[in-house]
mmCIF file of C-alpha atoms and ligand atoms in Angstrom:
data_model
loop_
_atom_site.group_PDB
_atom_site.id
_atom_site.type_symbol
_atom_site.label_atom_id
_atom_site.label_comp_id
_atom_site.label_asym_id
_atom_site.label_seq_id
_atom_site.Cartn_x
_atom_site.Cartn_y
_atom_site.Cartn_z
ATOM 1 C CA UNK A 1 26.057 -117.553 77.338
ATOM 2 C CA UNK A 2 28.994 -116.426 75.354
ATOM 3 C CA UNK A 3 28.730 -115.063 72.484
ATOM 4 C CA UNK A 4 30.262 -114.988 69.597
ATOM 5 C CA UNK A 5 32.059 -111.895 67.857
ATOM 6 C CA UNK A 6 30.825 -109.015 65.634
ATOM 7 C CA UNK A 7 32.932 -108.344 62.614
ATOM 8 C CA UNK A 8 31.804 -104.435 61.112
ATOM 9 C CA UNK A 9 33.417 -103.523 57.568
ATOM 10 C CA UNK A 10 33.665 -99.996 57.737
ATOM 11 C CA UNK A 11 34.595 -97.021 55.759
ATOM 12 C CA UNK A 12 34.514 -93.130 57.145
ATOM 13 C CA UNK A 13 31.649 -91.216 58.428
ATOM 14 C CA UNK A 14 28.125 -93.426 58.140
ATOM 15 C CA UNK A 15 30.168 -96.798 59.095
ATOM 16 C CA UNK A 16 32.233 -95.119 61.711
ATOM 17 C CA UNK A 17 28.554 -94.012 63.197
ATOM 18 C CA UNK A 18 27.589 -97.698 63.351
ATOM 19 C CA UNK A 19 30.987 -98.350 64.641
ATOM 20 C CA UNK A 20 30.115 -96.444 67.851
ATOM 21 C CA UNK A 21 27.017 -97.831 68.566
ATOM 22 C CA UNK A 22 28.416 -101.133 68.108
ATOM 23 C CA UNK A 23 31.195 -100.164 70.354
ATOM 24 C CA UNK A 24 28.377 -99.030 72.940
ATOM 25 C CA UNK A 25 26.504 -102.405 73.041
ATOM 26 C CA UNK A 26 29.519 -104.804 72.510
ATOM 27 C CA UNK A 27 32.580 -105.361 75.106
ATOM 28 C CA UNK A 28 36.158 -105.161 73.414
ATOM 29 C CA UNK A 29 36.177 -108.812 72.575
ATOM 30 C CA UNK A 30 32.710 -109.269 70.864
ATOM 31 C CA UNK A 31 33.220 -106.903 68.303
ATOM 32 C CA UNK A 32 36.213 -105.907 65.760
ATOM 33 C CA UNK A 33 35.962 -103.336 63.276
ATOM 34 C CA UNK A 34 37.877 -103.575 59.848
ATOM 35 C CA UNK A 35 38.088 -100.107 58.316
ATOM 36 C CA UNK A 36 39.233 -99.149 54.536
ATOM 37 C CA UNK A 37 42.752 -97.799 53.513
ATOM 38 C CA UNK A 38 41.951 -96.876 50.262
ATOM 39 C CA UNK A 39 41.714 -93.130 50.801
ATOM 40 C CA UNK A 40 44.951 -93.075 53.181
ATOM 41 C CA UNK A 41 47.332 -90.925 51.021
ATOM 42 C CA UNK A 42 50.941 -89.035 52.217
ATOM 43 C CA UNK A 43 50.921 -85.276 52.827
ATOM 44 C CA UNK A 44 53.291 -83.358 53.949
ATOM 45 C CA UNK A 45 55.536 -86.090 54.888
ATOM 46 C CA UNK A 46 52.673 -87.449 56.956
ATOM 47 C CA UNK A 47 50.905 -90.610 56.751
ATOM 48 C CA UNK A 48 47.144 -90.258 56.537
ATOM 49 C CA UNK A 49 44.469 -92.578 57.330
ATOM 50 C CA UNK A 50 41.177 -90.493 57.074
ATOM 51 C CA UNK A 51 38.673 -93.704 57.571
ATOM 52 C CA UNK A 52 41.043 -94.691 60.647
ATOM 53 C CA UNK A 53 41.386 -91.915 62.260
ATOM 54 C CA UNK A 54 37.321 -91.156 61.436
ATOM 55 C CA UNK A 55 36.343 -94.435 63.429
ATOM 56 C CA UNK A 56 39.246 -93.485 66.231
ATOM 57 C CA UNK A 57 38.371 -90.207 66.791
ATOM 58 C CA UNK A 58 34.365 -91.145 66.748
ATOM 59 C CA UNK A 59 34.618 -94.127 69.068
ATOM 60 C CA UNK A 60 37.015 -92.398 71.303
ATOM 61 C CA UNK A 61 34.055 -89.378 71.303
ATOM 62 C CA UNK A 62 36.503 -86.713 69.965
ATOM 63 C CA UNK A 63 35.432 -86.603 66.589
ATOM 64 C CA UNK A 64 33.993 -83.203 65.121
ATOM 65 C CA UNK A 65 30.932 -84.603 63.810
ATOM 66 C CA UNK A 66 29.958 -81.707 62.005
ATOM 67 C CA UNK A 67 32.566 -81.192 59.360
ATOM 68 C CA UNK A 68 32.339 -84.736 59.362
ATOM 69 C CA UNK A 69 36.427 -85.428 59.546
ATOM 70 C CA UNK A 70 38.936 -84.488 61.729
ATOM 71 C CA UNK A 71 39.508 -83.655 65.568
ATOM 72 C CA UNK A 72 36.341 -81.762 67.568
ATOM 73 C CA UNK A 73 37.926 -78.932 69.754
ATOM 74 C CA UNK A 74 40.358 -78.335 66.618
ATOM 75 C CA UNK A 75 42.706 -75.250 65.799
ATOM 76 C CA UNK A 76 44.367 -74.474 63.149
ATOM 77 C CA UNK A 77 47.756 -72.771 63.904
ATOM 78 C CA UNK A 78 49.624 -74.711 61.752
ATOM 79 C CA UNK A 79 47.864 -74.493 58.897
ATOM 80 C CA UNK A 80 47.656 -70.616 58.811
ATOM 81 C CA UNK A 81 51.117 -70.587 59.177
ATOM 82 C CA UNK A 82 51.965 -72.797 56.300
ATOM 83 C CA UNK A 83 49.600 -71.055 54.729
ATOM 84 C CA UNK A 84 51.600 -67.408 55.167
ATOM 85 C CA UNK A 85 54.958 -69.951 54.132
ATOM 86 C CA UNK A 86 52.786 -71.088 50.879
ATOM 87 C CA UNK A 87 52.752 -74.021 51.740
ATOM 88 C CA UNK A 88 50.208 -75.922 50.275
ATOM 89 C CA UNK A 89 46.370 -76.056 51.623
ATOM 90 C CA UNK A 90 43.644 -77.963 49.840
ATOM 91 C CA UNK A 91 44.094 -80.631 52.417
ATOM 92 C CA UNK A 92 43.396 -79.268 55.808
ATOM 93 C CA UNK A 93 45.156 -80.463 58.823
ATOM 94 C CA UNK A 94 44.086 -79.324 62.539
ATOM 95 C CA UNK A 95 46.856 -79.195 64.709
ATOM 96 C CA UNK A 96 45.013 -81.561 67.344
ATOM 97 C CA UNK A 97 44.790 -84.058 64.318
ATOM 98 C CA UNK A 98 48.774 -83.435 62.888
ATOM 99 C CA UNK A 99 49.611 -84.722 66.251
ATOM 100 C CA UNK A 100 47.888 -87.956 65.750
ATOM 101 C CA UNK A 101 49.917 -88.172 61.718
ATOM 102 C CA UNK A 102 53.192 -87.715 63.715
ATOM 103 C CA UNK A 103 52.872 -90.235 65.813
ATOM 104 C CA UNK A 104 51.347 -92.330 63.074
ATOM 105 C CA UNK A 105 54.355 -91.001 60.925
ATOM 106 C CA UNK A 106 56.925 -91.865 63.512
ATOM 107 C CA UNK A 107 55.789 -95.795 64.228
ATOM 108 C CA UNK A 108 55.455 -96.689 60.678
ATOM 109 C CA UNK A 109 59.098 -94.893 60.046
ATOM 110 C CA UNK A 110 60.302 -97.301 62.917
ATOM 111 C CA UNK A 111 58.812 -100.371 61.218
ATOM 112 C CA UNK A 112 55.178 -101.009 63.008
ATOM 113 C CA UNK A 113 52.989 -101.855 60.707
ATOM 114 C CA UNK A 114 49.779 -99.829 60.133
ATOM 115 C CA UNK A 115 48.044 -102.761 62.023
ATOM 116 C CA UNK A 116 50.317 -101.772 64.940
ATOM 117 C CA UNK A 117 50.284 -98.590 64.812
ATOM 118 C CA UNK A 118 46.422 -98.032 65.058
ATOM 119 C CA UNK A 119 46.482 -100.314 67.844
ATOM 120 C CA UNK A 120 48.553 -98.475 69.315
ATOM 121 C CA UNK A 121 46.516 -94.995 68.433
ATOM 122 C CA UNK A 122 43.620 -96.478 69.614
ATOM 123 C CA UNK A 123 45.254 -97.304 72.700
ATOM 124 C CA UNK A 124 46.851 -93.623 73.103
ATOM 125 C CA UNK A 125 43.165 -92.140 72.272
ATOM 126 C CA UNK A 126 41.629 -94.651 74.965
ATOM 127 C CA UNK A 127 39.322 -96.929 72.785
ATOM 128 C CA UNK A 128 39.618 -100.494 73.563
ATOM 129 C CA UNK A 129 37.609 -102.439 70.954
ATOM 130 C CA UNK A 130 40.314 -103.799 68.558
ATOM 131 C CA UNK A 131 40.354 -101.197 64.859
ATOM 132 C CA UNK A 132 42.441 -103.661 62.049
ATOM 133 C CA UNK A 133 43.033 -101.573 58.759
ATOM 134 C CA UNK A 134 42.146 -103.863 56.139
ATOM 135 C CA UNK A 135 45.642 -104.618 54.947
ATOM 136 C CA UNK A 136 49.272 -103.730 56.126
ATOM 137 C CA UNK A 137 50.148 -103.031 52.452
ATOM 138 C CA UNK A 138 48.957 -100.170 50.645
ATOM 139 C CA UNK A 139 45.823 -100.074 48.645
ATOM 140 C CA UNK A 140 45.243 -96.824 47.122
ATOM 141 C CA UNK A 141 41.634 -95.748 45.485
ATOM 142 C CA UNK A 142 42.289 -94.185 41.898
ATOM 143 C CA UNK A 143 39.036 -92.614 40.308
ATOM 144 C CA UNK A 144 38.699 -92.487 36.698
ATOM 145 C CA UNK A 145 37.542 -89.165 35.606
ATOM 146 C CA UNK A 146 36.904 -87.126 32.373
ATOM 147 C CA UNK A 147 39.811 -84.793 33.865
ATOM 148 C CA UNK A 148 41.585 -88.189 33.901
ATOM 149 C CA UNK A 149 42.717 -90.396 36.580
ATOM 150 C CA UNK A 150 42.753 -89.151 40.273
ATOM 151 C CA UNK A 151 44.090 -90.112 43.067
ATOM 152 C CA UNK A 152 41.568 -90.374 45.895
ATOM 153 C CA UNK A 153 42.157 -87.207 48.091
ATOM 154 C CA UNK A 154 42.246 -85.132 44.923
ATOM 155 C CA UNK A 155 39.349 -86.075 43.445
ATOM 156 C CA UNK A 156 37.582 -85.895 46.695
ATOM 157 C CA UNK A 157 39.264 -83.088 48.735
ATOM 158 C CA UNK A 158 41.257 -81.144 46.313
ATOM 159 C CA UNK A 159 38.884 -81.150 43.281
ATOM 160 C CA UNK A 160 35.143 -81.581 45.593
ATOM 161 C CA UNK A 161 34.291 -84.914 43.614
ATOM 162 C CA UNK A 162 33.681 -81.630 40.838
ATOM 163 C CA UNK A 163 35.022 -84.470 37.433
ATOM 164 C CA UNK A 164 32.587 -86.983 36.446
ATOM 165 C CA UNK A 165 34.037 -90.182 37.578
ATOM 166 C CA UNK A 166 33.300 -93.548 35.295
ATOM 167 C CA UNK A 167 35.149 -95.924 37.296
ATOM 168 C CA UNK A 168 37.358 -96.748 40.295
ATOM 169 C CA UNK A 169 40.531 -99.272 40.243
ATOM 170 C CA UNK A 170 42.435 -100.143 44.190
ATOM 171 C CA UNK A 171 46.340 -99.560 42.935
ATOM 172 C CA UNK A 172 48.111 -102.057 44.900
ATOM 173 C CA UNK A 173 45.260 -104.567 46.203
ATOM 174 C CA UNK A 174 45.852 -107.131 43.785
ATOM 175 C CA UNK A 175 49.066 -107.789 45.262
ATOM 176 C CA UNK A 176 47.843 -106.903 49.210
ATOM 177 C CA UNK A 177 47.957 -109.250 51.892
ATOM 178 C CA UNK A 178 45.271 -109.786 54.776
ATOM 179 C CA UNK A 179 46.853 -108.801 57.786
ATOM 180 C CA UNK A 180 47.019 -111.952 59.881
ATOM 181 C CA UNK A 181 44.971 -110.561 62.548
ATOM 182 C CA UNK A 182 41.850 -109.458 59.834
ATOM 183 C CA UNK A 183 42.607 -113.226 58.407
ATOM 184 C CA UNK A 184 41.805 -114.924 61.864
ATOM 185 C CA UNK A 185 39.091 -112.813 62.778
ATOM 186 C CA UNK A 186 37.243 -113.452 58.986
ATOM 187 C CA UNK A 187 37.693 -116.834 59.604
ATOM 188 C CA UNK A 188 36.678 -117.118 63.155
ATOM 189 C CA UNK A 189 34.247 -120.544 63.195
ATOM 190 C CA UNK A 190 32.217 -118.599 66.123
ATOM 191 C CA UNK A 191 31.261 -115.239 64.759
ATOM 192 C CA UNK A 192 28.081 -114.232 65.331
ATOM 193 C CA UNK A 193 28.148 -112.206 62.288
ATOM 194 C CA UNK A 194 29.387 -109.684 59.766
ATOM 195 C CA UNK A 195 28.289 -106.592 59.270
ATOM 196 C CA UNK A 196 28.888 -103.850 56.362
ATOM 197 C CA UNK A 197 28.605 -100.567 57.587
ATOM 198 C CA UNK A 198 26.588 -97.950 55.539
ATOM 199 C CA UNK A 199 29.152 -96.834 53.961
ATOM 200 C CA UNK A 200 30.428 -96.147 49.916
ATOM 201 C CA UNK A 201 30.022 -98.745 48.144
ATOM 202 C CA UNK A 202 32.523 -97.801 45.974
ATOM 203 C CA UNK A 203 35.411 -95.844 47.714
ATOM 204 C CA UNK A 204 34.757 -97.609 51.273
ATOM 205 C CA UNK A 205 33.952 -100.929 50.663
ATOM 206 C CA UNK A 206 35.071 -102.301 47.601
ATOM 207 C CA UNK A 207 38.854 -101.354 48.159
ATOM 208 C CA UNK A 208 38.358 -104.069 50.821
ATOM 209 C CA UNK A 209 36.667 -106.371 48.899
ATOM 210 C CA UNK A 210 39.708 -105.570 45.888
ATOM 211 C CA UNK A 211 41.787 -107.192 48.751
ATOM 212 C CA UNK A 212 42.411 -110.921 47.829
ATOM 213 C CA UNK A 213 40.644 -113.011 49.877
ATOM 214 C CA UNK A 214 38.049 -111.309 51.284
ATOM 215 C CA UNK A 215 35.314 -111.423 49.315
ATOM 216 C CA UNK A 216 35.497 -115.248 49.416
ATOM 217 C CA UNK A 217 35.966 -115.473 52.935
ATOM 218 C CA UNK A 218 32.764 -113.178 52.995
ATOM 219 C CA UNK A 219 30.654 -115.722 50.686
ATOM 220 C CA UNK A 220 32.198 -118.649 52.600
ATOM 221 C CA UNK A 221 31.447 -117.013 56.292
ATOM 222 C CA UNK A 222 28.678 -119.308 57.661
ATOM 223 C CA UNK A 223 28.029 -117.098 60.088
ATOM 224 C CA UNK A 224 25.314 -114.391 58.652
ATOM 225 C CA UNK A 225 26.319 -111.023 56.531
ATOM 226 C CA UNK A 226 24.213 -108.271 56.841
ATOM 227 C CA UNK A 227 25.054 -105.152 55.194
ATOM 228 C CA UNK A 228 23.214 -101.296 55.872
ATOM 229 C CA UNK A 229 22.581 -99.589 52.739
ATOM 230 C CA UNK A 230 24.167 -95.876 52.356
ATOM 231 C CA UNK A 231 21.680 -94.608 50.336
ATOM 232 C CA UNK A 232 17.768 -93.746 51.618
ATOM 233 C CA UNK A 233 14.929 -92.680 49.032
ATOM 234 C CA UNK A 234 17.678 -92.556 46.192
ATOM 235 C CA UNK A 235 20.192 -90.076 47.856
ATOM 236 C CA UNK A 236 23.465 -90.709 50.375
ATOM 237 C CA UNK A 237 22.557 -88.752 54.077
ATOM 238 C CA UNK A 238 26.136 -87.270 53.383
ATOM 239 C CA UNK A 239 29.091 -87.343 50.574
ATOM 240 C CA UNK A 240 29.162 -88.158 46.924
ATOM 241 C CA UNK A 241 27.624 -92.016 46.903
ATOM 242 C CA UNK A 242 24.634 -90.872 44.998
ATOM 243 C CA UNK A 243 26.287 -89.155 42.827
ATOM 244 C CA UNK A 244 28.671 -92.137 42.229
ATOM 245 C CA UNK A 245 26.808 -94.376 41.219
ATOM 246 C CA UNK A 246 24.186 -92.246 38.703
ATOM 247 C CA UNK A 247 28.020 -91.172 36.924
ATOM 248 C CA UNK A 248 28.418 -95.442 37.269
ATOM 249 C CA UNK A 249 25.506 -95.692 34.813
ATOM 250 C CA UNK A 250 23.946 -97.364 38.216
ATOM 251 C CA UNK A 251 19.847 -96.188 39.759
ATOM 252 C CA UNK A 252 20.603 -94.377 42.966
ATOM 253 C CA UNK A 253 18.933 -96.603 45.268
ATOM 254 C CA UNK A 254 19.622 -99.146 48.203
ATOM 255 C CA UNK A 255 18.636 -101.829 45.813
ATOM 256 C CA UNK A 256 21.331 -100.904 43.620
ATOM 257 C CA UNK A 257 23.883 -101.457 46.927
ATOM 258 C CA UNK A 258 22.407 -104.800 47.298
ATOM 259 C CA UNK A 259 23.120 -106.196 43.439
ATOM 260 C CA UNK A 260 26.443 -104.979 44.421
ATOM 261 C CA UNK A 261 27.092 -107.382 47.228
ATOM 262 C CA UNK A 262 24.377 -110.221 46.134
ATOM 263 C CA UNK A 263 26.948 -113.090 46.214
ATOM 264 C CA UNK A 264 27.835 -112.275 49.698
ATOM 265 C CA UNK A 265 25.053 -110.910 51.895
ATOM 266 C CA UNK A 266 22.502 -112.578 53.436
ATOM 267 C CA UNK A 267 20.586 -109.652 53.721
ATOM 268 C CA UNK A 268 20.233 -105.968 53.361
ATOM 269 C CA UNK A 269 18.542 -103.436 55.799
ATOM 270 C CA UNK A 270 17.320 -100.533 54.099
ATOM 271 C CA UNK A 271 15.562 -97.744 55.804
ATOM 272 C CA UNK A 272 12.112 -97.270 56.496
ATOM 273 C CA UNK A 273 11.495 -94.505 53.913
ATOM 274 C CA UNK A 274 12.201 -97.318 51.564
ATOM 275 C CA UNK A 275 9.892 -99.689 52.245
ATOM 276 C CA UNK A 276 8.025 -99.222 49.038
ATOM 277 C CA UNK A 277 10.782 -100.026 47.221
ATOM 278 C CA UNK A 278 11.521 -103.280 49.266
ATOM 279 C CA UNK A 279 7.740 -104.030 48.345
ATOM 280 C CA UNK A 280 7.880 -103.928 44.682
ATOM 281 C CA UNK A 281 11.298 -106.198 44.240
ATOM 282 C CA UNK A 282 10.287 -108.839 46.327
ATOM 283 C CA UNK A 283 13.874 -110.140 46.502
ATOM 284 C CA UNK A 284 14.171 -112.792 48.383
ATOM 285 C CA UNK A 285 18.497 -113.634 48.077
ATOM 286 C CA UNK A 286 19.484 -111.127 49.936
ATOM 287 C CA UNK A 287 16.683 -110.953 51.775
ATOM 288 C CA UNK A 288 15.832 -106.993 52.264
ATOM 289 C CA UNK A 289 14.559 -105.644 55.581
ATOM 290 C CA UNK A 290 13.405 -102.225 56.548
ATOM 291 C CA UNK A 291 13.734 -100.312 59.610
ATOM 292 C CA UNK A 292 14.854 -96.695 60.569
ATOM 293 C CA UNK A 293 18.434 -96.528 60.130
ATOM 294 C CA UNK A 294 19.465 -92.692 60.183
ATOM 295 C CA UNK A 295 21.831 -91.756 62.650
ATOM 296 C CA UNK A 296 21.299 -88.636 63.795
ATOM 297 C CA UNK A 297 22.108 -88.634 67.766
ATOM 298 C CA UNK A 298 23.825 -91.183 69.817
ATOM 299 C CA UNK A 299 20.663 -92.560 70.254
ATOM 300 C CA UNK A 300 19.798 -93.160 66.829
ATOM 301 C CA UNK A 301 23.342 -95.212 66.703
ATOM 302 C CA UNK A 302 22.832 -97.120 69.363
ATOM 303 C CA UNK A 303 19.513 -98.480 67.877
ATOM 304 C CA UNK A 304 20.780 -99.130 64.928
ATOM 305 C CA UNK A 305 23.006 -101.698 66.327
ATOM 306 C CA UNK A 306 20.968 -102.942 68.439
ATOM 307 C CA UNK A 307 18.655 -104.040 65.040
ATOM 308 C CA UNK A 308 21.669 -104.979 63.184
ATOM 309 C CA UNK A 309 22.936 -107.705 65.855
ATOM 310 C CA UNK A 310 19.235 -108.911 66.279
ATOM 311 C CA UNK A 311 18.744 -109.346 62.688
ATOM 312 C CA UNK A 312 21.912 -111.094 62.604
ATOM 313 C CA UNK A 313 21.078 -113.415 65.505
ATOM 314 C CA UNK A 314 17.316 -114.142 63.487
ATOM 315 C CA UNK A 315 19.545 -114.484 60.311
ATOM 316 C CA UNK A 316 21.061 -117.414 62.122
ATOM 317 C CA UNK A 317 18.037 -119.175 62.933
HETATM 318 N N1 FO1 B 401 37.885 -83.536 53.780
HETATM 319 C C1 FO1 B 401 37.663 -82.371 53.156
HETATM 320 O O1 FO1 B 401 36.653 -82.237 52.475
HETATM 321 N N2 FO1 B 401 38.583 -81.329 53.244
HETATM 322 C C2 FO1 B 401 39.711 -81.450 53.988
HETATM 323 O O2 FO1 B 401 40.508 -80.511 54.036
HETATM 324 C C3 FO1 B 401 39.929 -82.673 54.701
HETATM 325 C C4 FO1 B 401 41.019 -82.846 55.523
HETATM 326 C C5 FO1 B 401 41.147 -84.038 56.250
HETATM 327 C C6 FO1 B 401 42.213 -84.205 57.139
HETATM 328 C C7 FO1 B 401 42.334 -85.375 57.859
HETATM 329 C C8 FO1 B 401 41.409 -86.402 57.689
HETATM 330 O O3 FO1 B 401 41.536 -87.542 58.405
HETATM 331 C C9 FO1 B 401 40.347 -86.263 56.809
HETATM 332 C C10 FO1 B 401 40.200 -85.077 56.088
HETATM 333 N N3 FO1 B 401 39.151 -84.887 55.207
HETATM 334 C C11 FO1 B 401 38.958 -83.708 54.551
HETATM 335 C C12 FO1 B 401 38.159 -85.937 54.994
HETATM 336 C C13 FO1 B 401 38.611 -87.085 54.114
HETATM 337 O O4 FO1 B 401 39.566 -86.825 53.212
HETATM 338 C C14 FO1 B 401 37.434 -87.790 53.447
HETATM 339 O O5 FO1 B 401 36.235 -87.458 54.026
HETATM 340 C C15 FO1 B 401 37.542 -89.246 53.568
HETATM 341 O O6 FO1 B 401 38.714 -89.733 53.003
HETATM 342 C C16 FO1 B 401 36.333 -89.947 52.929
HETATM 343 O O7 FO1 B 401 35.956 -90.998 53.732
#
């Protein structure tokens, strides 16, 4: 029997983890992952896509998983040389990894749009399941800080998420459009579901969701949502989620995740270790599940999807 496809919202690491195990148990046209641009910035003259290139690099197996960004097998030739130019270097750039900006650089200066142009990456880098960035206009994560407002990649990278942050605004996705191809895809009659990747809530996901459009396309899907929460026993497996949301004024649990996309999901998995805390709220809209959900070897990603899309299929039921 055919079935139908698998729709994965995705920001960097954790999501691009799920991504490839997806990727593993799904053929090219059962699943489609839609990845943020909210933390793609220009440096150096180069256009950046960190969450793209994260879920590229990891589903074409080239990604160095742990620094957590960039190319595995990486050198650094350029940047010690701009470095001895003074040329500037709180944003690191492998020389593996500037090849993949110039070429990005090079099809958006020719008029692709990003939509293209990571097709077309994906297709240089040899990974065949279709990666859509969110929008083909740019949405750009600002964080509000007591050192004022930041743009994403220097409150992240260049200041190490150091200022207290109080809120987050998505310059530019008021006015985005859905790429046509993320637009048929969200409102494809025969998915067999959505997922959101366990990823930050507030620097991965919700630039999508500032995107017009799709958050009611989400709460009008009638196929099922599930979403993975980031955080486990009140603290993110890696980068500053948890410490996001306490600065947010928000508890530092998966629970908290859930509130966050209530009006959407049909349920939440949370891991194991949490299963206390599933126990004591008793929610029953979304509906919270527990199972393991760390990804710690190819394995462990593999088996996560493999719960996701058979929760999704029971969701259906
Ligand atoms: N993160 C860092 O902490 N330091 C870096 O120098 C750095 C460089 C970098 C270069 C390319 C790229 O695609 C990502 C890079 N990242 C770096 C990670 C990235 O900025 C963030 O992890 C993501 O934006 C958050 O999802």
């Amino acid at each position: 029997m055919k079935r139908g496809r698998t729709v994965a919202l995705c920001g960097g690491v954790g999501g691009a983890k799920l991504a490839y195990g997806l990727s593993r148990v799904l053929a090219p046209e059962e699943l489609t992952i839609i990845v943020n641009t909210g933390d793609d910035f220009e440096h150096l003259g180069l256009a950046i896509s960190p969450d793209i290139d994260t879920v590229l690099y990891t589903l074409a197996e080239r990604a160095d998983d742990t620094r957590g960004w960039g190319r595995a097998d990486e050198q650094w030739t350029v940047m010690q040389e701009l470095a001895r130019l003074g040329g500037e270097q709180w944003f690191r750039l492998g020389d593996r990894d500037i090849a993949l900006h110039l070429l990005r650089t090079q099809f958006l200066r020719a008029g692709k749009t990003l939509t293209q142009t990571t097709l077309e990456l994906a297709r240089c880098l040899g990974v065949a399941h279709p990666i859509l960035p969110i929008s083909d206009d740019p949405v750009r994560t600002i964080v509000h800080t007591d050192q004022g407002d930041l743009a994403f990649q220097h409150y992240f990278v260049r200041e190490r998420c150091v200022p207290q942050a109080h809120g987050y605004s998505y310059a530019g996705a008021q006015t985005a459009r859905l790429s046509a191809q993320v637009r048929t895809t969200l409102q494809d009659d025969g998915l067999r579901g959505i997922i959101v990747c366990p990823s930050n809530p507030y620097v991965s996901i919700a630039p999508m969701l500032a995107v017009p459009g799709v958050r009611e396309q989400l709460r009008a899907c009638r196929a099922p949502v599930l979403a993975v929460s980031p955080i486990i026993g009140g603290r993110a497996l890696k980068g500053p989620a948890a410490k996001m949301m306490s600065e947010a004024g928000a508890e530092v649990s998966a629970l908290s995740v859930a509130r966050l996309y209530a009006d959407f999901i049909d349920a939440m998995l949370l891991d194991i270790e949490d299963s206390a805390l599933a126990e004591q709220a008793r929610h029953d809209d979304p509906k919270l599940v527990c199972e393991p959900t760390v990804m710690r070897t190819r394995e462990d990603r593999i088996a996560l999807a493999r719960t996701c899309l058979s929760l999704l299929d029971q969701l259906r039921h």
